[in-house]
Amino acid sequence: AVVSTQSTGEFLCSVDWGDLDYLIIDTPPGTSDEHLAIVSLFKKSKIDGAVLVTTPQEVALSDVRKEINFCRKLRIPMIGIVENMASYTCPKCNTVSQIFPATSGGGIALAEAENLPLLCSLPLDPLVGRSGDNGLSILSEAPQAGVSEGYLILVEKIIEFCKPK
């Protein structure tokens, strides 16, 4: 964990990022030393907000509840919650299945309980993995896919949240 935290710090501080509109850092679930290191590195520059990503099952929701408490304690604004892999639509018969059942209400219930916006609910789509494996964006490969529409909604909501007030 120490090596990972040091590497993250070196990476964030030594790269010439140029002029950025947004710097998005994808961290693993939980509230580790890595999370604390990232927050402390950005103490001087304001963190605009955190997007909390969950899947519908309770084990993931439990991690996100800890992340919500982490953000509240450190006064990191929360943009909202994304429910990933919320459903799967069979490409042959169009049957919608819940691969990861939301036994306790999933991201929707969590967002309501925590008084946070549900930014979007993204379906599980194998095209995302295939596009990424080929170095391509799902947005250009399958712009009409439900997951692409969800990503565009998510981006719009992040931009809106981060606009100077």
Coordinates of C-alpha atoms in Angstrom, one line a residue, residues 39-155:
V39 CA -7.0 14.0 -1.2
S40 CA -3.9 15.5 0.6
L41 CA -2.2 16.0 -2.7
F42 CA -5.1 18.0 -4.0
K43 CA -5.6 20.0 -0.8
K44 CA -4.3 23.2 -2.3
S45 CA -6.3 22.8 -5.5
K46 CA -9.9 22.4 -4.9
I47 CA -11.5 19.0 -5.5
D48 CA -14.7 19.7 -7.4
G49 CA -16.4 16.5 -6.4
A50 CA -16.5 12.7 -6.2
V51 CA -18.6 10.4 -8.3
L52 CA -19.4 7.3 -6.3
V53 CA -19.8 4.2 -8.4
T54 CA -21.6 1.1 -7.1
T55 CA -23.2 -2.1 -8.5
P56 CA -26.7 -3.1 -7.2
Q57 CA -25.6 -5.8 -4.7
E58 CA -25.2 -5.1 -1.0
V59 CA -21.5 -5.8 -0.7
A60 CA -20.8 -3.0 -3.2
L61 CA -23.3 -0.7 -1.6
S62 CA -21.6 -1.2 1.8
D63 CA -18.3 0.0 0.3
V64 CA -20.0 3.1 -1.1
R65 CA -21.5 3.9 2.2
K66 CA -18.0 4.0 3.6
E67 CA -16.9 6.2 0.8
I68 CA -19.8 8.6 1.4
N69 CA -18.8 8.9 5.1
F70 CA -15.2 9.4 3.9
C71 CA -16.2 12.3 1.6
R72 CA -18.4 13.8 4.3
K73 CA -15.6 13.7 6.9
L74 CA -13.1 15.3 4.5
R75 CA -15.7 17.7 3.1
I76 CA -15.3 16.4 -0.4
P77 CA -18.4 17.4 -2.4
M78 CA -20.3 14.4 -3.8
I79 CA -21.5 14.9 -7.4
G80 CA -23.7 11.8 -7.0
I81 CA -24.0 8.0 -7.4
V82 CA -23.7 5.9 -10.5
E83 CA -25.2 2.4 -10.5
N84 CA -23.0 0.3 -12.8
M85 CA -24.1 -3.1 -14.2
A86 CA -27.7 -2.4 -13.2
S87 CA -29.1 -4.7 -15.9
Y88 CA -28.2 -6.8 -18.9
T89 CA -30.2 -6.9 -22.1
C90 CA -29.8 -10.1 -24.2
P91 CA -28.8 -9.0 -27.7
K92 CA -30.8 -11.9 -29.2
C93 CA -34.1 -11.7 -27.5
N94 CA -34.0 -8.3 -25.8
T95 CA -34.9 -9.9 -22.4
V96 CA -33.7 -7.6 -19.6
S97 CA -32.0 -9.5 -16.7
Q98 CA -30.7 -8.4 -13.3
I99 CA -27.3 -10.1 -13.2
F100 CA -26.6 -8.5 -9.8
P101 CA -29.9 -8.3 -8.0
A102 CA -30.6 -5.2 -5.9
T103 CA -31.7 -7.1 -2.8
S104 CA -31.7 -3.9 -0.7
G105 CA -32.7 -1.4 -3.5
G106 CA -29.4 -0.9 -5.2
G107 CA -27.9 2.5 -6.1
I108 CA -31.3 4.0 -6.4
A109 CA -32.2 3.3 -2.8
L110 CA -28.8 4.3 -1.6
A111 CA -29.0 7.7 -3.4
E112 CA -32.4 8.3 -1.9
A113 CA -31.2 7.3 1.6
E114 CA -28.1 9.4 1.5
N115 CA -29.9 12.4 -0.2
L116 CA -27.5 12.3 -3.2
P117 CA -28.5 12.4 -6.9
L118 CA -28.5 9.2 -8.9
L119 CA -26.5 10.4 -11.8
C120 CA -27.3 7.4 -14.1
S121 CA -27.9 3.7 -14.1
L122 CA -25.6 1.9 -16.5
P123 CA -26.3 -1.5 -18.1
L124 CA -23.8 -4.3 -18.3
D125 CA -22.7 -4.3 -21.9
P126 CA -20.0 -6.5 -23.3
L127 CA -19.3 -3.9 -26.0
V128 CA -17.7 -1.7 -23.4
G129 CA -15.0 -4.3 -22.8
R130 CA -14.5 -5.2 -26.4
S131 CA -14.2 -1.5 -27.4
G132 CA -11.7 -0.9 -24.6
D133 CA -9.7 -3.9 -25.5
N134 CA -9.4 -2.5 -29.1
G135 CA -8.5 1.0 -27.9
L136 CA -11.8 2.4 -29.0
S137 CA -14.5 4.3 -27.3
I138 CA -17.9 2.8 -26.8
L139 CA -19.3 6.2 -27.6
S140 CA -18.0 6.1 -31.1
E141 CA -18.4 2.3 -31.6
A142 CA -22.0 2.1 -30.4
P143 CA -23.4 5.6 -29.9
Q144 CA -27.0 4.3 -29.7
A145 CA -26.3 1.7 -27.0
G146 CA -27.9 2.2 -23.6
V147 CA -24.5 2.4 -21.9
S148 CA -23.4 5.1 -24.3
E149 CA -26.5 7.1 -23.6
G150 CA -25.8 6.7 -19.9
Y151 CA -22.2 7.8 -20.2
L152 CA -23.3 11.0 -22.0
I153 CA -25.9 11.7 -19.3
L154 CA -23.2 11.2 -16.7
V155 CA -20.8 13.5 -18.4

